[in-house]
PDB file of C-alpha atoms in Angstrom:
ATOM      1  CA  MET A  28     122.814 119.618 124.263  1.00  0.00           C
ATOM      2  CA  ASN A  29     126.443 118.974 123.219  1.00  0.00           C
ATOM      3  CA  ARG A  30     125.265 116.174 120.969  1.00  0.00           C
ATOM      4  CA  TYR A  31     122.688 118.466 119.374  1.00  0.00           C
ATOM      5  CA  PHE A  32     125.291 121.097 118.545  1.00  0.00           C
ATOM      6  CA  GLY A  33     127.593 118.407 117.170  1.00  0.00           C
ATOM      7  CA  LYS A  34     124.794 117.296 114.846  1.00  0.00           C
ATOM      8  CA  ILE A  35     124.171 120.912 113.857  1.00  0.00           C
ATOM      9  CA  VAL A  36     127.818 121.376 112.840  1.00  0.00           C
ATOM     10  CA  HIS A  37     127.545 118.210 110.765  1.00  0.00           C
ATOM     11  CA  CYS A  38     124.372 119.525 109.139  1.00  0.00           C
ATOM     12  CA  ALA A  39     126.066 122.794 108.209  1.00  0.00           C
ATOM     13  CA  PHE A  40     128.792 120.819 106.454  1.00  0.00           C
ATOM     14  CA  CYS A  41     126.142 118.818 104.564  1.00  0.00           C
ATOM     15  CA  ILE A  42     124.482 122.036 103.372  1.00  0.00           C
ATOM     16  CA  ALA A  43     127.753 123.138 101.797  1.00  0.00           C
ATOM     17  CA  CYS A  44     128.202 119.768 100.091  1.00  0.00           C
ATOM     18  CA  CYS A  45     124.626 119.832  98.858  1.00  0.00           C
ATOM     19  CA  ALA A  46     125.129 123.281  97.355  1.00  0.00           C
ATOM     20  CA  LEU A  47     128.047 121.974  95.330  1.00  0.00           C
ATOM     21  CA  CYS A  48     125.867 119.132  94.047  1.00  0.00           C
ATOM     22  CA  VAL A  49     123.168 121.578  93.014  1.00  0.00           C
ATOM     23  CA  VAL A  50     125.699 123.576  90.997  1.00  0.00           C
ATOM     24  CA  GLY A  51     126.917 120.376  89.352  1.00  0.00           C
ATOM     25  CA  CYS A  52     123.381 119.363  88.338  1.00  0.00           C
ATOM     26  CA  ALA A  53     122.058 122.799  87.459  1.00  0.00           C
ATOM     27  CA  HIS A  54     122.538 122.272  83.722  1.00  0.00           C
ATOM     28  CA  ARG A  55     119.920 119.525  83.416  1.00  0.00           C
ATOM     29  CA  PRO A  56     116.167 120.156  83.198  1.00  0.00           C
ATOM     30  CA  VAL A  57     114.261 119.177  86.334  1.00  0.00           C
ATOM     31  CA  ASP A  58     110.835 117.656  85.757  1.00  0.00           C
ATOM     32  CA  GLU A  59     110.411 116.192  89.239  1.00  0.00           C
ATOM     33  CA  PRO A  60     111.306 117.159  92.839  1.00  0.00           C
ATOM     34  CA  SER A  61     115.030 117.671  93.238  1.00  0.00           C
ATOM     35  CA  THR A  62     116.805 114.615  94.591  1.00  0.00           C
ATOM     36  CA  VAL A  63     119.736 116.677  95.814  1.00  0.00           C
ATOM     37  CA  ALA A  64     117.853 117.776  98.943  1.00  0.00           C
ATOM     38  CA  THR A  65     119.409 116.516 102.150  1.00  0.00           C
ATOM     39  CA  LYS A  66     117.606 115.311 105.252  1.00  0.00           C
ATOM     40  CA  PHE A  67     116.708 118.864 106.296  1.00  0.00           C
ATOM     41  CA  LEU A  68     116.671 120.878 103.045  1.00  0.00           C
ATOM     42  CA  ARG A  69     113.205 120.831 101.489  1.00  0.00           C
ATOM     43  CA  ALA A  70     112.724 120.313  97.774  1.00  0.00           C
ATOM     44  CA  PRO A  71     109.924 122.363  96.171  1.00  0.00           C
ATOM     45  CA  GLY A  72     106.583 120.887  97.210  1.00  0.00           C
ATOM     46  CA  ASP A  73     108.052 118.917 100.111  1.00  0.00           C
ATOM     47  CA  SER A  74     106.176 119.323 103.406  1.00  0.00           C
ATOM     48  CA  THR A  75     108.544 117.148 105.409  1.00  0.00           C
ATOM     49  CA  VAL A  76     109.950 118.612 108.643  1.00  0.00           C
ATOM     50  CA  TYR A  77     113.573 117.673 109.282  1.00  0.00           C
ATOM     51  CA  ALA A  78     114.676 117.632 112.898  1.00  0.00           C
ATOM     52  CA  LEU A  79     116.697 116.166 115.734  1.00  0.00           C
ATOM     53  CA  ALA A  80     114.859 114.081 118.343  1.00  0.00           C
ATOM     54  CA  ALA A  81     115.111 115.716 121.775  1.00  0.00           C
ATOM     55  CA  ALA A  82     114.817 114.605 125.384  1.00  0.00           C
ATOM     56  CA  GLY A  83     111.260 114.019 126.538  1.00  0.00           C
ATOM     57  CA  SER A  84     110.184 111.934 123.560  1.00  0.00           C
ATOM     58  CA  ASN A  85     108.197 108.768 124.191  1.00  0.00           C
ATOM     59  CA  ASP A  86     105.926 106.346 122.334  1.00  0.00           C
ATOM     60  CA  SER A  87     103.213 109.013 122.036  1.00  0.00           C
ATOM     61  CA  ILE A  88     105.050 112.320 121.726  1.00  0.00           C
ATOM     62  CA  LEU A  89     108.113 113.296 119.711  1.00  0.00           C
ATOM     63  CA  VAL A  90     110.040 116.276 121.033  1.00  0.00           C
ATOM     64  CA  PHE A  91     112.308 117.721 118.367  1.00  0.00           C
ATOM     65  CA  LEU A  92     114.567 120.567 117.301  1.00  0.00           C
ATOM     66  CA  ALA A  93     113.759 121.676 113.769  1.00  0.00           C
ATOM     67  CA  LEU A  94     116.643 121.827 111.280  1.00  0.00           C
ATOM     68  CA  PRO A  95     118.438 123.935 110.366  1.00  0.00           C
ATOM     69  CA  TYR A  96     118.569 124.812 114.061  1.00  0.00           C
ATOM     70  CA  ASP A  97     118.123 128.526 114.816  1.00  0.00           C
ATOM     71  CA  GLY A  98     118.160 128.438 118.625  1.00  0.00           C
ATOM     72  CA  ALA A  99     114.400 127.978 118.986  1.00  0.00           C
ATOM     73  CA  ASP A 100     112.909 125.934 121.818  1.00  0.00           C
ATOM     74  CA  PRO A 101     112.043 122.295 121.145  1.00  0.00           C
ATOM     75  CA  ASP A 102     108.720 121.606 119.452  1.00  0.00           C
ATOM     76  CA  THR A 103     106.430 118.591 119.942  1.00  0.00           C
ATOM     77  CA  VAL A 104     104.222 116.470 117.716  1.00  0.00           C
ATOM     78  CA  ASP A 105     101.797 113.677 118.584  1.00  0.00           C
ATOM     79  CA  ILE A 106     103.004 110.414 117.017  1.00  0.00           C
ATOM     80  CA  LEU A 107     100.500 108.023 118.626  1.00  0.00           C
ATOM     81  CA  HIS A 108      98.222 107.974 115.557  1.00  0.00           C
ATOM     82  CA  ALA A 109     101.180 107.374 113.236  1.00  0.00           C
ATOM     83  CA  ARG A 110     102.464 104.594 115.495  1.00  0.00           C
ATOM     84  CA  MET A 111      99.062 102.874 115.545  1.00  0.00           C
ATOM     85  CA  GLN A 112      99.013 103.076 111.747  1.00  0.00           C
ATOM     86  CA  ARG A 113     102.554 101.634 111.617  1.00  0.00           C
ATOM     87  CA  GLN A 114     103.855 104.832 110.106  1.00  0.00           C
ATOM     88  CA  VAL A 115     106.722 105.355 112.571  1.00  0.00           C
ATOM     89  CA  PHE A 116     109.800 103.848 110.951  1.00  0.00           C
ATOM     90  CA  GLY A 117     112.585 103.335 113.450  1.00  0.00           C
ATOM     91  CA  HIS A 118     112.554 104.135 117.164  1.00  0.00           C
ATOM     92  CA  PRO A 119     113.799 107.725 117.625  1.00  0.00           C
ATOM     93  CA  GLN A 120     116.493 108.251 120.243  1.00  0.00           C
ATOM     94  CA  VAL A 121     117.745 111.569 121.608  1.00  0.00           C
ATOM     95  CA  GLY A 122     119.887 113.263 118.947  1.00  0.00           C
ATOM     96  CA  ASP A 123     118.660 111.142 116.051  1.00  0.00           C
ATOM     97  CA  ASN A 124     117.903 112.755 112.698  1.00  0.00           C
ATOM     98  CA  VAL A 125     114.199 112.359 111.910  1.00  0.00           C
ATOM     99  CA  ALA A 126     111.844 113.297 109.072  1.00  0.00           C
ATOM    100  CA  ILE A 127     108.286 114.225 110.094  1.00  0.00           C
ATOM    101  CA  VAL A 128     105.182 114.537 107.924  1.00  0.00           C
ATOM    102  CA  ARG A 129     102.471 116.475 109.777  1.00  0.00           C
ATOM    103  CA  ASN A 130      98.712 116.108 109.415  1.00  0.00           C
ATOM    104  CA  ASP A 131      97.378 118.580 106.819  1.00  0.00           C
ATOM    105  CA  SER A 132      94.644 119.936 109.085  1.00  0.00           C
ATOM    106  CA  ASP A 133      96.347 119.607 112.481  1.00  0.00           C
ATOM    107  CA  SER A 134     100.078 120.339 112.595  1.00  0.00           C
ATOM    108  CA  THR A 135     100.348 118.932 116.146  1.00  0.00           C
ATOM    109  CA  ILE A 136      99.750 115.418 114.786  1.00  0.00           C
ATOM    110  CA  ALA A 137     102.282 113.450 112.745  1.00  0.00           C
ATOM    111  CA  GLU A 138     101.128 111.240 109.886  1.00  0.00           C
ATOM    112  CA  ARG A 139     104.541 109.654 109.353  1.00  0.00           C
ATOM    113  CA  VAL A 140     107.930 109.673 111.074  1.00  0.00           C
ATOM    114  CA  ILE A 141     111.135 108.264 109.553  1.00  0.00           C
ATOM    115  CA  VAL A 142     114.256 107.982 111.678  1.00  0.00           C
ATOM    116  CA  THR A 143     116.791 108.772 108.967  1.00  0.00           C
ATOM    117  CA  GLU A 144     119.554 108.048 111.481  1.00  0.00           C
ATOM    118  CA  ARG A 145     118.530 104.384 111.219  1.00  0.00           C
ATOM    119  CA  LEU A 146     118.273 104.602 107.449  1.00  0.00           C
ATOM    120  CA  ALA A 147     121.941 105.603 107.098  1.00  0.00           C
ATOM    121  CA  ARG A 148     123.354 102.091 106.899  1.00  0.00           C
ATOM    122  CA  ARG A 149     124.685  99.558 104.430  1.00  0.00           C
ATOM    123  CA  TRP A 150     121.692  97.613 103.113  1.00  0.00           C
ATOM    124  CA  CYS A 151     122.164  94.364 101.178  1.00  0.00           C
ATOM    125  CA  TYR A 152     120.067  92.022  99.090  1.00  0.00           C
ATOM    126  CA  ASN A 153     120.700  88.849  97.088  1.00  0.00           C
ATOM    127  CA  VAL A 154     119.941  88.339  93.408  1.00  0.00           C
ATOM    128  CA  TYR A 155     119.600  85.213  91.273  1.00  0.00           C
ATOM    129  CA  PRO A 156     120.842  84.904  87.686  1.00  0.00           C
ATOM    130  CA  ARG A 157     118.823  83.847  84.668  1.00  0.00           C
ATOM    131  CA  LEU A 158     119.787  81.885  81.589  1.00  0.00           C
ATOM    132  CA  ARG A 159     121.545  83.952  78.975  1.00  0.00           C
ATOM    133  CA  ARG A 160     119.847  82.010  76.195  1.00  0.00           C
ATOM    134  CA  LYS A 161     116.712  79.922  76.093  1.00  0.00           C
ATOM    135  CA  MET A 162     117.433  76.221  76.428  1.00  0.00           C
ATOM    136  CA  GLY A 163     115.652  73.373  74.707  1.00  0.00           C
ATOM    137  CA  GLU A 164     113.186  70.966  76.270  1.00  0.00           C
ATOM    138  CA  GLY A 165     114.214  68.641  79.077  1.00  0.00           C
ATOM    139  CA  PRO A 166     116.006  69.021  82.416  1.00  0.00           C
ATOM    140  CA  LEU A 167     118.959  71.345  82.713  1.00  0.00           C
ATOM    141  CA  PRO A 168     122.450  69.933  83.233  1.00  0.00           C
ATOM    142  CA  PRO A 169     123.279  69.732  86.982  1.00  0.00           C
ATOM    143  CA  ARG A 170     126.100  72.285  86.699  1.00  0.00           C
ATOM    144  CA  LEU A 171     123.830  74.790  84.957  1.00  0.00           C
ATOM    145  CA  GLN A 172     121.086  74.251  87.530  1.00  0.00           C
ATOM    146  CA  GLN A 173     123.660  74.852  90.248  1.00  0.00           C
ATOM    147  CA  MET A 174     124.741  78.126  88.619  1.00  0.00           C
ATOM    148  CA  LEU A 175     121.118  79.329  88.582  1.00  0.00           C
ATOM    149  CA  GLU A 176     121.014  78.849  92.348  1.00  0.00           C
ATOM    150  CA  GLU A 177     124.201  80.821  93.058  1.00  0.00           C
ATOM    151  CA  THR A 178     123.207  84.226  94.373  1.00  0.00           C
ATOM    152  CA  ARG A 179     125.214  87.418  94.451  1.00  0.00           C
ATOM    153  CA  GLU A 180     125.033  90.068  97.115  1.00  0.00           C
ATOM    154  CA  TYR A 181     124.311  93.615  95.980  1.00  0.00           C
ATOM    155  CA  SER A 182     124.245  96.507  98.415  1.00  0.00           C
ATOM    156  CA  PHE A 183     124.063 100.256  98.806  1.00  0.00           C
ATOM    157  CA  VAL A 184     125.280 102.569 101.526  1.00  0.00           C
ATOM    158  CA  ILE A 185     123.016 105.452 102.504  1.00  0.00           C
ATOM    159  CA  LYS A 186     124.752 108.462 104.035  1.00  0.00           C
ATOM    160  CA  LEU A 187     123.119 111.214 106.072  1.00  0.00           C
ATOM    161  CA  GLY A 188     124.216 113.977 103.712  1.00  0.00           C
ATOM    162  CA  GLY A 189     121.868 112.853 100.916  1.00  0.00           C
ATOM    163  CA  THR A 190     124.405 110.735  99.015  1.00  0.00           C
ATOM    164  CA  MET A 191     124.698 106.969  98.648  1.00  0.00           C
ATOM    165  CA  LEU A 192     126.966 104.359  97.081  1.00  0.00           C
ATOM    166  CA  THR A 193     125.957 101.245  95.144  1.00  0.00           C
ATOM    167  CA  MET A 194     128.264  98.259  95.464  1.00  0.00           C
ATOM    168  CA  GLY A 195     128.643  94.764  94.035  1.00  0.00           C
ATOM    169  CA  ALA A 196     126.281  95.311  91.108  1.00  0.00           C
ATOM    170  CA  HIS A 197     128.800  96.054  88.360  1.00  0.00           C
ATOM    171  CA  ALA A 198     129.383  93.515  85.607  1.00  0.00           C
ATOM    172  CA  ARG A 199     132.515  91.391  85.831  1.00  0.00           C
ATOM    173  CA  GLN A 200     134.618  90.655  82.785  1.00  0.00           C
ATOM    174  CA  ALA A 201     134.392  86.909  83.393  1.00  0.00           C
ATOM    175  CA  ASP A 202     130.583  87.107  83.371  1.00  0.00           C
ATOM    176  CA  GLU A 203     130.576  87.344  79.587  1.00  0.00           C
ATOM    177  CA  GLN A 204     131.689  83.706  79.426  1.00  0.00           C
ATOM    178  CA  LEU A 205     128.912  82.433  81.697  1.00  0.00           C
ATOM    179  CA  PRO A 206     125.717  80.813  80.380  1.00  0.00           C
ATOM    180  CA  VAL A 207     123.803  82.812  83.016  1.00  0.00           C
ATOM    181  CA  VAL A 208     123.467  86.563  83.464  1.00  0.00           C
ATOM    182  CA  TYR A 209     122.927  88.505  86.668  1.00  0.00           C
ATOM    183  CA  PRO A 210     120.485  91.423  86.750  1.00  0.00           C
ATOM    184  CA  ARG A 211     121.794  94.932  86.436  1.00  0.00           C
ATOM    185  CA  ALA A 212     121.332  97.123  89.490  1.00  0.00           C
ATOM    186  CA  LYS A 213     120.783 100.837  89.190  1.00  0.00           C
ATOM    187  CA  ASN A 214     123.731 102.961  90.258  1.00  0.00           C
ATOM    188  CA  TYR A 215     121.951 104.962  92.930  1.00  0.00           C
ATOM    189  CA  GLY A 216     124.026 107.920  94.100  1.00  0.00           C
ATOM    190  CA  LEU A 217     121.547 110.376  95.658  1.00  0.00           C
ATOM    191  CA  TRP A 218     118.588 109.990  97.983  1.00  0.00           C
ATOM    192  CA  ALA A 219     116.027 112.237  99.646  1.00  0.00           C
ATOM    193  CA  ILE A 220     112.807 112.138 101.627  1.00  0.00           C
ATOM    194  CA  PHE A 221     109.908 113.773  99.798  1.00  0.00           C
ATOM    195  CA  ASN A 222     106.621 114.067 101.707  1.00  0.00           C
ATOM    196  CA  GLY A 223     107.529 110.971 103.684  1.00  0.00           C
ATOM    197  CA  ARG A 224     108.506 108.877 100.656  1.00  0.00           C
ATOM    198  CA  LEU A 225     112.008 107.796  99.697  1.00  0.00           C
ATOM    199  CA  LEU A 226     113.523 109.042  96.426  1.00  0.00           C
ATOM    200  CA  LEU A 227     116.458 107.076  95.014  1.00  0.00           C
ATOM    201  CA  SER A 228     118.279 108.677  92.085  1.00  0.00           C
ATOM    202  CA  GLU A 229     120.500 106.852  89.626  1.00  0.00           C
ATOM    203  CA  VAL A 230     123.484 109.016  88.712  1.00  0.00           C
ATOM    204  CA  LYS A 231     126.352 109.205  86.267  1.00  0.00           C
ATOM    205  CA  ARG A 232     129.609 110.998  86.977  1.00  0.00           C
ATOM    206  CA  ASP A 233     131.874 112.173  84.184  1.00  0.00           C
ATOM    207  CA  THR A 234     135.638 112.687  84.296  1.00  0.00           C
ATOM    208  CA  THR A 235     135.212 116.249  85.614  1.00  0.00           C
ATOM    209  CA  GLY A 236     133.156 115.062  88.580  1.00  0.00           C
ATOM    210  CA  THR A 237     129.883 116.482  87.245  1.00  0.00           C
ATOM    211  CA  VAL A 238     126.895 114.461  88.451  1.00  0.00           C
ATOM    212  CA  THR A 239     123.961 113.842  86.126  1.00  0.00           C
ATOM    213  CA  VAL A 240     120.740 112.307  87.413  1.00  0.00           C
ATOM    214  CA  LEU A 241     119.546 109.625  84.984  1.00  0.00           C
ATOM    215  CA  GLY A 242     116.275 108.840  86.715  1.00  0.00           C
ATOM    216  CA  THR A 243     114.564 108.630  90.070  1.00  0.00           C
ATOM    217  CA  ASP A 244     112.650 105.790  91.716  1.00  0.00           C
ATOM    218  CA  THR A 245     110.102 106.441  94.456  1.00  0.00           C
ATOM    219  CA  ALA A 246     109.498 103.982  97.285  1.00  0.00           C
ATOM    220  CA  ASP A 247     107.235 103.838 100.327  1.00  0.00           C
ATOM    221  CA  PHE A 248     108.563 102.697 103.666  1.00  0.00           C
ATOM    222  CA  VAL A 249     107.124  99.402 104.868  1.00  0.00           C
ATOM    223  CA  ARG A 250     109.561  98.593 107.663  1.00  0.00           C
ATOM    224  CA  LEU A 251     112.719 100.103 109.093  1.00  0.00           C
ATOM    225  CA  GLY A 252     114.243  98.046 111.880  1.00  0.00           C
ATOM    226  CA  ARG A 253     117.688  97.671 113.330  1.00  0.00           C
ATOM    227  CA  ASP A 254     118.669  95.046 110.760  1.00  0.00           C
ATOM    228  CA  THR A 255     115.817  95.069 108.234  1.00  0.00           C
ATOM    229  CA  LEU A 256     114.597  97.551 105.644  1.00  0.00           C
ATOM    230  CA  VAL A 257     111.528  96.887 103.494  1.00  0.00           C
ATOM    231  CA  LEU A 258     110.629  99.308 100.697  1.00  0.00           C
ATOM    232  CA  ARG A 259     107.581  99.223  98.438  1.00  0.00           C
ATOM    233  CA  PHE A 260     108.300 100.047  94.790  1.00  0.00           C
ATOM    234  CA  ASN A 261     105.859 100.069  91.897  1.00  0.00           C
ATOM    235  CA  ASP A 262     106.716  96.449  91.095  1.00  0.00           C
ATOM    236  CA  GLY A 263     106.432  95.182  94.671  1.00  0.00           C
ATOM    237  CA  ASP A 264     108.178  95.053  98.037  1.00  0.00           C
ATOM    238  CA  ARG A 265     111.922  94.609  98.356  1.00  0.00           C
ATOM    239  CA  ARG A 266     113.579  93.425 101.549  1.00  0.00           C
ATOM    240  CA  PHE A 267     117.109  94.406 102.563  1.00  0.00           C
ATOM    241  CA  TYR A 268     119.323  93.279 105.424  1.00  0.00           C
ATOM    242  CA  ARG A 269     121.885  95.377 107.223  1.00  0.00           C
ATOM    243  CA  LYS A 270     125.648  94.978 107.274  1.00  0.00           C
ATOM    244  CA  GLU A 271     128.082  96.941 109.383  1.00  0.00           C
ATOM    245  CA  GLU A 272     129.760  99.769 107.496  1.00  0.00           C
ATOM    246  CA  GLN A 273     132.499 102.039 108.812  1.00  0.00           C
ATOM    247  CA  ASN A 274     132.163 105.833 108.455  1.00  0.00           C
ATOM    248  CA  ASN A 275     128.776 105.657 106.704  1.00  0.00           C
ATOM    249  CA  THR A 276     127.507 108.986 108.044  1.00  0.00           C
TER     250      THR A 276
END
């Protein structure tokens, strides 16, 4: 149980940080579920149960301690149906943070389980450039063709407290001189689980530290493995690979 209580202390700290974020964003109108919610704080309309996986869990049953923890005995939920439907993302271990979506008519059955402990990683993907201006007919010069094949690595770091960092996607001054242009990546800074779906919020921070949410993208989980994350956005699936990151929780 020592690990559970250690997680609980961490969660209490995250609640305090989340409250500060709420104050910072309170001035803007909210026309969608709040993206400031952490892994265990529910946004309005969110039915997700946030918990710690407990001893006794197996491939069919998930034993968990609901968060925020109030001293109650562990609860259980049947995850066999979700596993057969490939709706268990990650393999929960004792002490892992998990997000559970229960069946609407039978709360003892889980429809989806996300091991957010496995989600809190640095996830990377490669992007290709495009021509800055349309070229005429005929083959491209070899050097220009080579530049179109040079990828760049973008990445983001997801942290358990509901925040994230986007890296490698900012324009470089020298890029203005290139005949190719790399795509702009959204500066995601906040994330949340909402009814089993992933919300990624692009943010802007001013000189006073105030955070403004510019927009939110919603994605469905397709795969969450040790080294692979696949998310389904409106425009298709996107695959990410994991890189080691220090102090990412």
